[in-house]
mmCIF file of C-alpha atoms in Angstrom:
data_model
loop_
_atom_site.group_PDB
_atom_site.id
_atom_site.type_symbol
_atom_site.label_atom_id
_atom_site.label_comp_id
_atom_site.label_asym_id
_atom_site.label_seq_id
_atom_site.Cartn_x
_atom_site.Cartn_y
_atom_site.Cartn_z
ATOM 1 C CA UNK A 1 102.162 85.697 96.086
ATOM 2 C CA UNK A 2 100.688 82.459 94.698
ATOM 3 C CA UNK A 3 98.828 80.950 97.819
ATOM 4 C CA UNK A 4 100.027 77.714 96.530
ATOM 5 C CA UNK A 5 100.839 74.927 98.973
ATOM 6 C CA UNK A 6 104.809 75.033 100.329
ATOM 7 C CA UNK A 7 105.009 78.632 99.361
ATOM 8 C CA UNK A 8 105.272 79.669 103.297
ATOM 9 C CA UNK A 9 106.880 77.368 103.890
ATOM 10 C CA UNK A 10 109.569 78.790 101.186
ATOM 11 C CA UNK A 11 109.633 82.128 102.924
ATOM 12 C CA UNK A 12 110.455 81.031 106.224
ATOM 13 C CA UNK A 13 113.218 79.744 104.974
ATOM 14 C CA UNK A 14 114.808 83.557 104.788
ATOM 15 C CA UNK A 15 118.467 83.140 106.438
ATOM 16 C CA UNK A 16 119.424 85.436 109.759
ATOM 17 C CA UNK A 17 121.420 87.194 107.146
ATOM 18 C CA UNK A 18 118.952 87.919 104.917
ATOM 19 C CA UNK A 19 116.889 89.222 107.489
ATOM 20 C CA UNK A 20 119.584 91.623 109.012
ATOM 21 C CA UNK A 21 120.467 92.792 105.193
ATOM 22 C CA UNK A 22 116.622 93.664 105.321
ATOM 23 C CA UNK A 23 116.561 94.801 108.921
ATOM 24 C CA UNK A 24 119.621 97.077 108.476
ATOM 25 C CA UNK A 25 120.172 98.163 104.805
ATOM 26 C CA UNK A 26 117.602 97.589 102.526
ATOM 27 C CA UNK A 27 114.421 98.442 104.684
ATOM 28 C CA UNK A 28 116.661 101.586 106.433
ATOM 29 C CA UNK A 29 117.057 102.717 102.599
ATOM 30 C CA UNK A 30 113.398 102.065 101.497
ATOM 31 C CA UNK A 31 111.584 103.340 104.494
ATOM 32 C CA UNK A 32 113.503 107.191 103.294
ATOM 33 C CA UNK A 33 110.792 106.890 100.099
ATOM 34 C CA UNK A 34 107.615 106.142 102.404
ATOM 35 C CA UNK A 35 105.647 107.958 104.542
ATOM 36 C CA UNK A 36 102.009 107.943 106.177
ATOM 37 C CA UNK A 37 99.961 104.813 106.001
ATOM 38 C CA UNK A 38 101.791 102.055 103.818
ATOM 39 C CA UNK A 39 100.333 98.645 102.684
ATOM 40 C CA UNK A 40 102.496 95.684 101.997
ATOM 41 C CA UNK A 41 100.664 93.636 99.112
ATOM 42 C CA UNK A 42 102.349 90.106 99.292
ATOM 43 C CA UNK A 43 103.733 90.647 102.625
ATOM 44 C CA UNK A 44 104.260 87.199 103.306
ATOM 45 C CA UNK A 45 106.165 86.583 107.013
ATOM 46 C CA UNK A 46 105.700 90.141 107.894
ATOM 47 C CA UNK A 47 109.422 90.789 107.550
ATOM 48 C CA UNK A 48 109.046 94.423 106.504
ATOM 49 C CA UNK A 49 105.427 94.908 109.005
ATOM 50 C CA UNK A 50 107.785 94.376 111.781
ATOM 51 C CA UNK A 51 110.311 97.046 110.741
ATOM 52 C CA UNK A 52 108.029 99.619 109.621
ATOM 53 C CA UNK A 53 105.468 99.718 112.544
ATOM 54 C CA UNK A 54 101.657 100.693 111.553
ATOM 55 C CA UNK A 55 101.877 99.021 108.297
ATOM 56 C CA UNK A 56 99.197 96.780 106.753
ATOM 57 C CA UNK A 57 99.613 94.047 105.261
ATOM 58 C CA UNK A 58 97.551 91.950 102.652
ATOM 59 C CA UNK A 59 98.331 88.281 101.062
ATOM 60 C CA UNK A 60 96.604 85.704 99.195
ATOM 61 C CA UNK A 61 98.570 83.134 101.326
ATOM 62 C CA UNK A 62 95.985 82.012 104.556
ATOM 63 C CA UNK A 63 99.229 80.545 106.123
ATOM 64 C CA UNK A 64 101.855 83.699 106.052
ATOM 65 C CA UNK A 65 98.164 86.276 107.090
ATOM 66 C CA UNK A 66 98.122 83.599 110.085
ATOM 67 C CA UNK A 67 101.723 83.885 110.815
ATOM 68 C CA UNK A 68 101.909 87.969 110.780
ATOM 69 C CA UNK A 69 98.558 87.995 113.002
ATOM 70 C CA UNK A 70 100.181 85.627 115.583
ATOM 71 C CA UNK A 71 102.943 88.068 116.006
ATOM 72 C CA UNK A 72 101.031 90.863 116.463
ATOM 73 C CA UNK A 73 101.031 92.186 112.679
ATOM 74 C CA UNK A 74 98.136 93.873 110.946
ATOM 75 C CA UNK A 75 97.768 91.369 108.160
ATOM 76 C CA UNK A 76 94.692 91.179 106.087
ATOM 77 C CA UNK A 77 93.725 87.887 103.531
ATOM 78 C CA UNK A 78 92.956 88.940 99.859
ATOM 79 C CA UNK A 79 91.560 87.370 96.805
ATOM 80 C CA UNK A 80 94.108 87.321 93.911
ATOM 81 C CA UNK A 81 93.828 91.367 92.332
ATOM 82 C CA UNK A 82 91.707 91.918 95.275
ATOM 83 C CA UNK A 83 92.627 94.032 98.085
ATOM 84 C CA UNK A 84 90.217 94.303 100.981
ATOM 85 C CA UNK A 85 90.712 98.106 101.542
ATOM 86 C CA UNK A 86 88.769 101.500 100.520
ATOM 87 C CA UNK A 87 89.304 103.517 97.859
ATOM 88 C CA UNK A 88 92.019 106.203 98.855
ATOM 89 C CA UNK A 89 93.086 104.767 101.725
ATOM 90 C CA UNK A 90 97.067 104.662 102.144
ATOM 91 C CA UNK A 91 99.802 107.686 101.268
ATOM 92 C CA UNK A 92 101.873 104.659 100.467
ATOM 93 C CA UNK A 93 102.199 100.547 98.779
ATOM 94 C CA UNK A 94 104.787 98.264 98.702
ATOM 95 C CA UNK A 95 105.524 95.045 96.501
ATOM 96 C CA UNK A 96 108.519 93.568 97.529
ATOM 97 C CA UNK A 97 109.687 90.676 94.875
ATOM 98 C CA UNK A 98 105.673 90.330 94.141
ATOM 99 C CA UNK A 99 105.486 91.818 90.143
ATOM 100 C CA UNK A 100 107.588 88.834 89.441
ATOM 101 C CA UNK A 101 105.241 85.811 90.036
ATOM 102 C CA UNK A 102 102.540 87.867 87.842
ATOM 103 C CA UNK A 103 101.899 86.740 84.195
ATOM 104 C CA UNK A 104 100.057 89.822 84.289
ATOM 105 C CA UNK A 105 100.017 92.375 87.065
ATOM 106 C CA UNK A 106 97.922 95.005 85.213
ATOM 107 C CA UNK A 107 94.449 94.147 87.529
ATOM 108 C CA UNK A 108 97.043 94.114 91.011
ATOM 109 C CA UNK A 109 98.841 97.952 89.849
ATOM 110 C CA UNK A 110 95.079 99.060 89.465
ATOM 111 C CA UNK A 111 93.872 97.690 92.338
ATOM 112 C CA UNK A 112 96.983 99.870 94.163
ATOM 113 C CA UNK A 113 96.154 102.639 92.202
ATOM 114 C CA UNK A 114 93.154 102.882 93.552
ATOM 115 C CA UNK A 115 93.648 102.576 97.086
ATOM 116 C CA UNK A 116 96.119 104.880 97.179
ATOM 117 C CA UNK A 117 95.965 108.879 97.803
ATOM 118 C CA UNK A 118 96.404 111.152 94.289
ATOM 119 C CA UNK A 119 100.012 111.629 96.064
ATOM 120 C CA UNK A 120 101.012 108.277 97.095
ATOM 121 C CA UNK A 121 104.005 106.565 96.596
ATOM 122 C CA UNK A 122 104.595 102.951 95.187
ATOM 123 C CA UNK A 123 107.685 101.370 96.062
ATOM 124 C CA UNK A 124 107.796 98.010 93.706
ATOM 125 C CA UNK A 125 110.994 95.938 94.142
ATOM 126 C CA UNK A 126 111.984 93.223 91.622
ATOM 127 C CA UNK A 127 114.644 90.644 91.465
ATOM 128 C CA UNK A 128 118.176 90.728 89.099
ATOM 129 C CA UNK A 129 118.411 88.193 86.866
ATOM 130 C CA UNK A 130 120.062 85.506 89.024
ATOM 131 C CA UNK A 131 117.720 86.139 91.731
ATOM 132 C CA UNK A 132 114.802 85.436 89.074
ATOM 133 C CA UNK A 133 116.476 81.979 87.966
ATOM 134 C CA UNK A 134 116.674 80.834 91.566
ATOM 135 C CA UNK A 135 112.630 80.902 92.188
ATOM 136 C CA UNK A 136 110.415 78.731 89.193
ATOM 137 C CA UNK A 137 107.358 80.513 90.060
ATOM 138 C CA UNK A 138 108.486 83.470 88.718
ATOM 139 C CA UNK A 139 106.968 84.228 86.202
ATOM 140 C CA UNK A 140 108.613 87.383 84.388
ATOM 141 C CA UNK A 141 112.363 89.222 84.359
ATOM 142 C CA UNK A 142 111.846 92.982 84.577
ATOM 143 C CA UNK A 143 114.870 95.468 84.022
ATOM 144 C CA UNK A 144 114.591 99.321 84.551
ATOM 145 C CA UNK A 145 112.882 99.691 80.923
ATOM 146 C CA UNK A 146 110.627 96.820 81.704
ATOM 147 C CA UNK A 147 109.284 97.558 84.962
ATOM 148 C CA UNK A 148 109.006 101.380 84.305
ATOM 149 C CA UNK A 149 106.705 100.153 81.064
ATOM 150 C CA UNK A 150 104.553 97.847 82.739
ATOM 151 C CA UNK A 151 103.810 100.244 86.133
ATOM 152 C CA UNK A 152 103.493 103.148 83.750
ATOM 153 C CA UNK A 153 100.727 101.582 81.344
ATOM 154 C CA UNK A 154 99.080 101.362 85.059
ATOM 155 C CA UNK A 155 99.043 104.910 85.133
ATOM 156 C CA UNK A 156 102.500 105.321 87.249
ATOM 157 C CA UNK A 157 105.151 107.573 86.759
ATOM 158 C CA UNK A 158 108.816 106.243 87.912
ATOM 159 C CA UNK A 159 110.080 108.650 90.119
ATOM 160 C CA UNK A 160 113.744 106.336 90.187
ATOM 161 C CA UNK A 161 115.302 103.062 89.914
ATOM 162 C CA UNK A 162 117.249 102.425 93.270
ATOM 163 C CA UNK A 163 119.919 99.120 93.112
ATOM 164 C CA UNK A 164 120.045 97.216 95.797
ATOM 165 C CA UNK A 165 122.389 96.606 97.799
ATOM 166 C CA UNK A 166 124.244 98.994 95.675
ATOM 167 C CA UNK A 167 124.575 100.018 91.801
ATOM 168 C CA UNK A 168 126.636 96.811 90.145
ATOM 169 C CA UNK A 169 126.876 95.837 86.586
ATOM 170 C CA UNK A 170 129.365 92.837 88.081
ATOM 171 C CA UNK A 171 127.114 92.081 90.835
ATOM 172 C CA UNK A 172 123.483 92.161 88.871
ATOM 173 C CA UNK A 173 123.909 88.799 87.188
ATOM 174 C CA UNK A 174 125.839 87.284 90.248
ATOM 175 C CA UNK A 175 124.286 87.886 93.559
ATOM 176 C CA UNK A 176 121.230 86.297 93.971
ATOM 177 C CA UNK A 177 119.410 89.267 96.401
ATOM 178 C CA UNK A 178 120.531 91.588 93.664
ATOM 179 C CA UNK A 179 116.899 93.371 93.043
ATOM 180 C CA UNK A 180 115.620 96.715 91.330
ATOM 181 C CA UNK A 181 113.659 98.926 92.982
ATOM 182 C CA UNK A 182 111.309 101.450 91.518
ATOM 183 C CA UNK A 183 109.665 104.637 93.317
ATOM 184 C CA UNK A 184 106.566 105.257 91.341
ATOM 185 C CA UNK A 185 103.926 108.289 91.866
ATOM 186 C CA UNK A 186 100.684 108.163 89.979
ATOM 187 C CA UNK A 187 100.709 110.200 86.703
ATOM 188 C CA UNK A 188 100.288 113.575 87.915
ATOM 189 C CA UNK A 189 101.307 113.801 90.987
#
């Protein structure tokens, strides 16, 4: 989610197989958690709009919002903490190896917060420790403790921590699409 230059560039670089492990196990798995209107912050080539029809997306990249609109996809431009959406206005919010590039994410989980129902869900995906070496823009490793922490202070509660593809201590550190995914509600609900 930088907007920098090259960064789309970067993302259409996704493999077929990483796109059918999205297509056909890890979106299949996800999509269980969400239901109602979902917004993908950071949803760069519109990998996950295309599975999940009816779902908006938002980026700070002008070239991936371009992209998703050309193929059809609801994608939306935002300003950095920004998103361009009403107060209340999605049962669901996904950030899909997004937290990551954040130095701080704390303005980006309130902006969520608060376009999201009292019930939504937010589904925040992060990357295993190889997977983190492999990009430099990230910016921060988050394990379970760390991730519940810093989507908690934003006034989250984790619901679980799903591994993906599957639960591995021998994997985590090896296989670069290794990633942690959290199911948060807000406190409360």
């Amino acid at each position: 989610m930088t907007g920098a230059a090259g960064y789309f560039a970067y993302l259409r670089k996704r493999s077929p197989a990483a796109l059918a492990y999205r297509r056909f196990w890890l979106y299949p798995h996800l999509c269980r958690e969400l239901s109602g209107r979902v917004l993908d912050v950071g949803c760069g080539i519109g990998d996950f709009l295309r599975y999940r029809p009816g779902t908006v997306g938002a980026d700070v990249d002008s070239e991936a919002v371009a992209w998703c609109r050309g193929l059809g996809l609801d994608a939306r431009p935002m300003q950095p903490d920004r998103l361009p959406f009403g107060d209340a206005e999605f049962d669901g919010a996904v950030l899909d190896n997004v937290l990551e590039h954040l130095a701080s994410p704390a303005a980006l989980l309130s902006e969520i917060r608060r376009v999201l129902r009292a019930t939504g869900t937010l589904l925040v995906g992060v990357p295993g420790r190889r997977g983190h070496l492999a990009d430099p823009d990230h910016k921060v490793f988050y394990d379970e403790a760390a991730l519940r922490a810093v989507v908690g202070q934003a006034g989250f509660s984790c619901r679980r921590i799903i591994h993906m593809p599957f639960h591995s201590g021998f994997l985590a550190p090896r296989l670069r699409q290794y990633c942690l995914y959290g199911i948060f509600r807000s406190h409360g609900a």
